[in-house]
Coordinates of C-alpha atoms and ligand atoms in Angstrom, one line a residue:
X1 CA 22.1 24.9 7.5
X2 CA 25.7 24.6 8.7
X3 CA 27.8 21.6 7.9
X4 CA 28.2 21.1 11.7
X5 CA 24.4 20.8 12.1
X6 CA 24.2 18.2 9.4
X7 CA 27.0 16.3 11.0
X8 CA 25.3 16.5 14.4
X9 CA 22.0 15.2 12.9
X10 CA 23.6 12.2 11.3
X11 CA 25.6 11.4 14.4
X12 CA 22.5 11.6 16.6
X13 CA 20.9 9.0 14.4
X14 CA 24.0 6.8 14.2
X15 CA 24.3 6.9 18.0
X16 CA 20.6 6.0 18.8
X17 CA 21.0 2.3 19.6
X18 CA 17.2 1.8 19.6
X19 CA 17.2 2.2 15.9
X20 CA 19.4 -0.9 15.5
X21 CA 17.0 -3.1 17.5
X22 CA 15.1 -5.1 15.0
X23 CA 11.7 -4.7 16.6
X24 CA 11.8 -0.9 16.3
X25 CA 10.6 -0.9 12.7
X26 CA 8.5 2.2 12.8
X27 CA 11.3 4.3 14.5
X28 CA 13.8 3.1 12.0
X29 CA 11.5 4.0 9.1
X30 CA 11.2 7.5 10.4
X31 CA 15.0 7.8 10.8
X32 CA 15.5 6.6 7.3
X33 CA 13.0 9.2 6.0
X34 CA 14.9 11.8 8.0
X35 CA 18.2 10.7 6.5
X36 CA 16.8 11.0 3.0
X37 CA 15.0 14.3 3.4
X38 CA 17.1 16.2 6.0
X39 CA 20.5 15.0 4.9
X40 CA 20.8 13.4 1.5
X41 CA 18.3 15.6 -0.3
X42 CA 19.5 18.7 1.5
X43 CA 23.1 18.0 0.7
X44 CA 22.1 17.7 -3.0
X45 CA 20.4 21.1 -2.8
X46 CA 23.4 22.7 -1.1
X47 CA 25.7 21.3 -3.7
X48 CA 23.7 23.0 -6.4
X49 CA 24.3 26.4 -4.7
X50 CA 26.9 28.7 -6.4
X51 CA 29.3 28.4 -3.4
X52 CA 28.7 25.1 -1.7
X53 CA 30.4 24.7 1.7
X54 CA 33.4 22.4 2.1
X55 CA 32.7 19.0 3.7
X56 CA 29.5 18.1 2.0
X57 CA 30.8 14.9 0.5
X58 CA 31.9 13.6 3.9
X59 CA 28.4 14.3 5.3
X60 CA 26.9 12.5 2.3
X61 CA 29.2 9.5 2.7
X62 CA 28.4 9.2 6.4
X63 CA 24.6 9.6 5.8
X64 CA 24.7 6.9 3.2
X65 CA 26.7 4.6 5.5
X66 CA 24.2 5.0 8.3
X67 CA 21.4 4.5 5.9
X68 CA 22.9 1.2 4.7
X69 CA 23.4 0.0 8.2
X70 CA 19.7 0.7 9.2
X71 CA 18.5 -0.8 5.9
X72 CA 20.6 -3.9 6.7
X73 CA 18.6 -4.4 9.9
X74 CA 15.3 -4.2 8.0
X75 CA 16.7 -6.5 5.2
X76 CA 17.4 -9.3 7.8
X77 CA 13.9 -8.8 9.2
X78 CA 12.2 -8.8 5.8
X79 CA 14.1 -12.0 4.8
X80 CA 12.8 -13.8 7.8
X81 CA 9.2 -12.6 7.4
X82 CA 9.2 -13.5 3.7
X83 CA 10.4 -17.0 4.6
X84 CA 7.5 -17.4 7.0
X85 CA 5.0 -16.1 4.4
X86 CA 6.4 -18.5 1.8
X87 CA 6.1 -21.4 4.4
X88 CA 2.4 -20.5 4.8
X89 CA 2.7 -19.8 8.6
X90 CA 2.1 -16.1 8.4
X91 CA -1.4 -15.6 7.0
X92 CA -4.7 -14.2 8.4
X93 CA -4.6 -13.5 12.1
X94 CA -0.9 -14.5 12.3
X95 CA 0.0 -11.7 9.8
X96 CA -2.2 -9.1 11.5
X97 CA -0.5 -10.0 14.9
X98 CA 2.9 -9.5 13.3
X99 CA 1.9 -6.1 12.0
X100 CA 0.4 -5.1 15.3
X101 CA 3.6 -6.2 17.1
X102 CA 5.5 -3.5 15.1
X103 CA 2.9 -0.9 14.6
X104 CA 0.6 -1.0 17.6
X105 CA -2.4 -3.0 18.7
X106 CA -4.8 -0.4 17.3
X107 CA -4.0 -1.4 13.7
X108 CA -7.2 -2.4 11.9
X109 CA -9.4 -1.0 14.7
X110 CA -11.4 2.3 14.7
X111 CA -8.8 4.0 16.9
X112 CA -6.0 2.8 14.6
X113 CA -7.5 4.9 11.8
X114 CA -6.9 8.2 13.5
X115 CA -3.6 8.6 11.8
X116 CA -4.6 9.1 8.2
X117 CA -2.5 9.0 5.1
X118 CA 0.9 7.3 4.5
X119 CA 3.2 6.5 7.3
X120 CA 6.0 4.2 8.4
X121 CA 3.7 1.2 7.8
X122 CA 3.7 2.0 4.1
X123 CA 7.5 2.0 4.1
X124 CA 7.5 -1.3 5.9
X125 CA 5.1 -2.8 3.3
X126 CA 7.2 -1.5 0.4
X127 CA 10.3 -3.0 2.0
X128 CA 8.6 -6.4 2.7
X129 CA 7.2 -6.6 -0.9
X130 CA 10.5 -5.3 -2.4
X131 CA 8.9 -2.3 -4.0
X132 CA 11.6 0.4 -4.5
X133 CA 10.0 2.7 -7.1
X134 CA 7.0 3.0 -9.4
X135 CA 7.9 1.8 -12.9
X136 CA 7.5 4.2 -15.8
X137 CA 4.2 3.7 -17.6
X138 CA 4.4 2.1 -21.0
X139 CA 1.0 2.8 -22.4
X140 CA -1.0 6.0 -22.7
X141 CA -3.9 6.4 -20.4
X142 CA -7.3 7.6 -21.6
X143 CA -8.4 10.9 -19.9
X144 CA -10.8 9.2 -17.5
X145 CA -8.2 6.7 -16.3
X146 CA -6.6 7.9 -13.1
X147 CA -2.8 7.8 -12.6
X148 CA -1.3 5.4 -10.1
X149 CA -1.5 6.3 -6.4
X150 CA -1.5 3.7 -3.8
X151 CA -4.0 3.1 -1.0
X152 CA -2.4 3.8 2.4
X153 CA -1.6 0.4 4.1
X154 CA -3.8 1.3 7.1
X155 CA -6.8 1.7 4.9
X156 CA -6.1 -1.8 3.3
X157 CA -6.0 -3.3 6.8
X158 CA -9.2 -1.5 7.7
X159 CA -10.8 -3.0 4.5
X160 CA -9.8 -6.6 5.4
X161 CA -11.0 -6.2 9.0
X162 CA -14.2 -4.3 8.3
X163 CA -15.3 -6.4 5.4
X164 CA -14.6 -9.5 7.5
X165 CA -12.7 -11.1 4.7
X166 CA -12.0 -14.8 5.0
X167 CA -10.4 -17.6 2.9
X168 CA -13.8 -18.2 1.4
X169 CA -13.9 -14.7 -0.3
X170 CA -12.8 -13.9 -3.8
X171 CA -11.5 -10.3 -3.8
X172 CA -10.8 -8.0 -6.8
X173 CA -8.9 -4.7 -6.8
X174 CA -10.1 -2.8 -9.9
X175 CA -7.1 -0.8 -11.1
X176 CA -4.6 -2.6 -8.9
X177 CA -1.4 -0.6 -9.6
X178 CA 1.6 -2.3 -8.1
X179 CA -0.5 -5.0 -6.4
X180 CA -0.2 -4.1 -2.7
X181 CA -3.9 -4.2 -2.1
X182 CA -4.5 -7.8 -3.4
X183 CA -1.3 -9.0 -1.8
X184 CA -2.1 -7.4 1.6
X185 CA -5.7 -8.5 1.5
X186 CA -4.7 -12.1 0.9
X187 CA -2.0 -12.0 3.6
X188 CA -4.5 -10.6 6.1
X189 CA -7.5 -12.8 5.3
X190 CA -6.5 -15.8 3.2
X191 CA -9.0 -14.6 0.5
X192 CA -8.2 -15.5 -3.1
X193 CA -7.1 -12.1 -4.6
X194 CA -7.2 -10.7 -8.0
X195 CA -5.7 -7.5 -9.3
X196 CA -7.0 -5.9 -12.6
X197 CA -4.6 -3.4 -14.0
X198 CA -4.3 -1.9 -17.5
X199 CA -0.6 -0.9 -17.3
X200 CA 1.7 -3.8 -18.2
X201 CA 4.7 -2.5 -16.2
X202 CA 2.7 -2.4 -13.0
X203 CA 1.4 -5.9 -13.6
X204 CA 4.9 -7.2 -14.1
X205 CA 6.0 -5.7 -10.8
X206 CA 2.9 -7.0 -8.9
X207 CA 3.4 -10.5 -10.3
X208 CA 7.1 -10.4 -9.2
X209 CA 6.1 -9.4 -5.7
X210 CA 3.5 -12.2 -5.4
X211 CA 6.1 -14.7 -6.7
X212 CA 8.7 -13.6 -4.3
X213 CA 6.3 -14.2 -1.4
X214 CA 5.2 -17.5 -3.0
X215 CA 1.5 -16.4 -3.1
X216 CA -0.2 -18.6 -5.6
X217 CA -3.7 -17.3 -4.7
X218 CA -2.9 -13.8 -5.8
X219 CA -3.3 -13.2 -9.6
X220 CA -2.8 -10.1 -11.6
X221 CA -4.8 -9.6 -14.8
X222 CA -3.4 -7.2 -17.4
X223 CA -6.7 -6.1 -18.8
X224 CA -9.0 -3.1 -19.0
X225 CA -11.4 -3.1 -16.0
X226 CA -14.3 -2.6 -18.5
X227 CA -13.7 -6.1 -20.0
X228 CA -12.3 -8.1 -17.0
X229 CA -14.0 -11.3 -15.9
X230 CA -15.5 -10.7 -12.5
X231 CA -17.6 -13.9 -12.4
X232 CA -15.7 -15.5 -9.5
X233 CA -15.6 -12.4 -7.3
X234 CA -17.7 -11.4 -4.3
X235 CA -15.7 -8.4 -2.9
X236 CA -14.7 -5.6 -5.2
X237 CA -12.4 -2.6 -4.3
X238 CA -11.9 0.6 -6.1
X239 CA -9.5 3.4 -5.1
X240 CA -10.8 5.8 -7.7
X241 CA -9.1 4.1 -10.6
X242 CA -11.2 5.8 -13.3
X243 CA -14.0 8.3 -13.6
X244 CA -17.0 9.3 -15.7
X245 CA -18.2 6.9 -18.4
X246 CA -15.5 4.2 -17.6
X247 CA -16.6 4.1 -13.9
X248 CA -20.2 3.9 -14.9
X249 CA -19.5 1.0 -17.4
X250 CA -17.5 -0.9 -14.7
X251 CA -20.2 -0.4 -12.1
X252 CA -22.8 -1.7 -14.6
X253 CA -20.5 -4.9 -14.9
X254 CA -20.5 -5.2 -11.1
X255 CA -24.3 -4.8 -11.0
X256 CA -24.6 -7.8 -13.3
X257 CA -22.5 -9.8 -10.9
X258 CA -24.7 -8.6 -8.0
X259 CA -27.8 -10.0 -9.7
X260 CA -26.4 -13.5 -9.2
X261 CA -24.9 -13.3 -5.7
X262 CA -24.3 -11.1 -2.6
X263 CA -21.4 -8.8 -3.2
X264 CA -19.5 -6.2 -1.3
X265 CA -18.1 -3.1 -3.0
X266 CA -15.5 -1.1 -1.1
X267 CA -14.5 2.3 -2.3
X268 CA -11.9 4.9 -1.3
X269 CA -11.3 8.4 -2.7
X270 CA -13.5 10.6 -4.9
X271 CA -15.3 7.6 -6.6
X272 CA -17.2 7.0 -3.4
X273 CA -19.7 9.7 -4.3
X274 CA -20.6 8.0 -7.6
X275 CA -20.8 4.6 -6.0
X276 CA -23.0 5.9 -3.2
X277 CA -25.5 7.0 -5.9
X278 CA -26.0 3.5 -7.2
X279 CA -29.5 2.4 -6.3
X280 CA -28.5 -1.3 -6.4
X281 CA -26.0 -0.8 -3.6
X282 CA -26.7 -0.1 0.1
X283 CA -24.3 1.6 2.4
X284 CA -22.9 -0.8 4.9
X285 CA -21.1 -0.3 8.2
X286 CA -20.0 3.2 7.3
X287 CA -20.1 4.8 10.7
X288 CA -16.3 4.5 10.8
X289 CA -15.6 5.7 7.3
X290 CA -15.6 9.4 8.2
X291 CA -12.1 8.9 9.7
X292 CA -10.4 7.0 6.9
X293 CA -12.8 7.6 4.0
X294 CA -13.1 3.9 3.2
X295 CA -16.8 3.1 2.4
X296 CA -18.4 -0.3 2.2
X297 CA -21.6 -1.1 0.2
X298 CA -23.6 -4.3 -0.2
X299 CA -25.6 -5.3 -3.2
X300 CA -29.4 -5.0 -2.5
Ligands
SAM401 C1 -5.4 5.3 -7.9 S1 -4.5 4.0 -8.6 C2 -5.0 2.7 -7.4 C3 -4.0 1.6 -7.3 C4 -4.3 0.5 -6.3 N1 -5.7 0.1 -6.4 C5 -4.1 0.9 -4.9 O1 -5.1 1.3 -4.3 O2 -3.0 0.9 -4.4 C6 -5.5 3.6 -10.1 C7 -4.9 2.5 -10.9 O3 -5.9 2.1 -11.9 C8 -5.3 1.8 -13.1 N2 -6.3 2.0 -14.2 C9 -6.8 3.1 -14.7 N3 -7.8 2.8 -15.6 C10 -7.9 1.5 -15.7 C11 -8.7 0.6 -16.5 N4 -9.6 1.0 -17.3 N5 -8.5 -0.7 -16.3 C12 -7.6 -1.2 -15.4 N6 -6.8 -0.4 -14.6 C13 -6.9 0.9 -14.8 C14 -4.2 2.8 -13.2 O4 -3.2 2.4 -14.1 C15 -3.7 2.9 -11.7 O5 -2.7 1.9 -11.5

């Protein structure tokens, strides 16, 4: 790619006034992604070539300047939303309305699940929660323990809506990673939320996020899911955190809880197949799961 094309790309972004309007969150997220991938990463690649063209530094400086300006618009917005969350006026329906104002009225509905995978909503959630990067793991995982990968935010919204979570529910995310699921579930529903995560560095970040948002009803437990205390829970979520014998052990623990009360188990990813085989769980409201892959089960 020629330097002139790179310059034209960054000036087209810089000149698009819609991107500087606070409400255009999704558009801005796409532009920021474009700056990173098409400009900053590309310039880094071109610099590594044996004969890099002149003018790369100027393009890089301009791209970083425009990125800072756009991030500044988001930062002001996030500061205001965080203040409303801390004040307790942006929970449940109010929080869902806010997300729908920026990402469309279909969010959390069957139609809203047509776009699968990660998108600008995930970038928004990362920004709002202040998550910049995944911390390095500090302890070795057993072979059956699955590495961190987050649930797409759209799937978390579908979970809160489809499971009809309310402030009366006690939600657990088993293998909760950086804590987006318990935090979002709490914000969307008011449910008391727990994350169970074996990696201390992930727990530290999850706790910092919840503290920044002033969420006292979101707790992260740095324990192995095989030994965690689930006695308070009635809704349990697994995004394939482990496989094989560990998954079977943890499902046996949930079965014990199900003997005492009605529970919902929500699952996403490959672990759905094993969970669907459990004869103590019945498939629930899964007509929609074909689109997103999120499956709900109720204790029999
Ligand atoms: C696929 S990620 C899911 C993260 C999060 N639930 C989400 O959906 O965004 C799986 C997580 O489970 C954690 N994990 C794996 N084995 C675990 C265990 N035995 N106990 C607790 N956490 C575990 C991993 O460290 C990782 O963060």
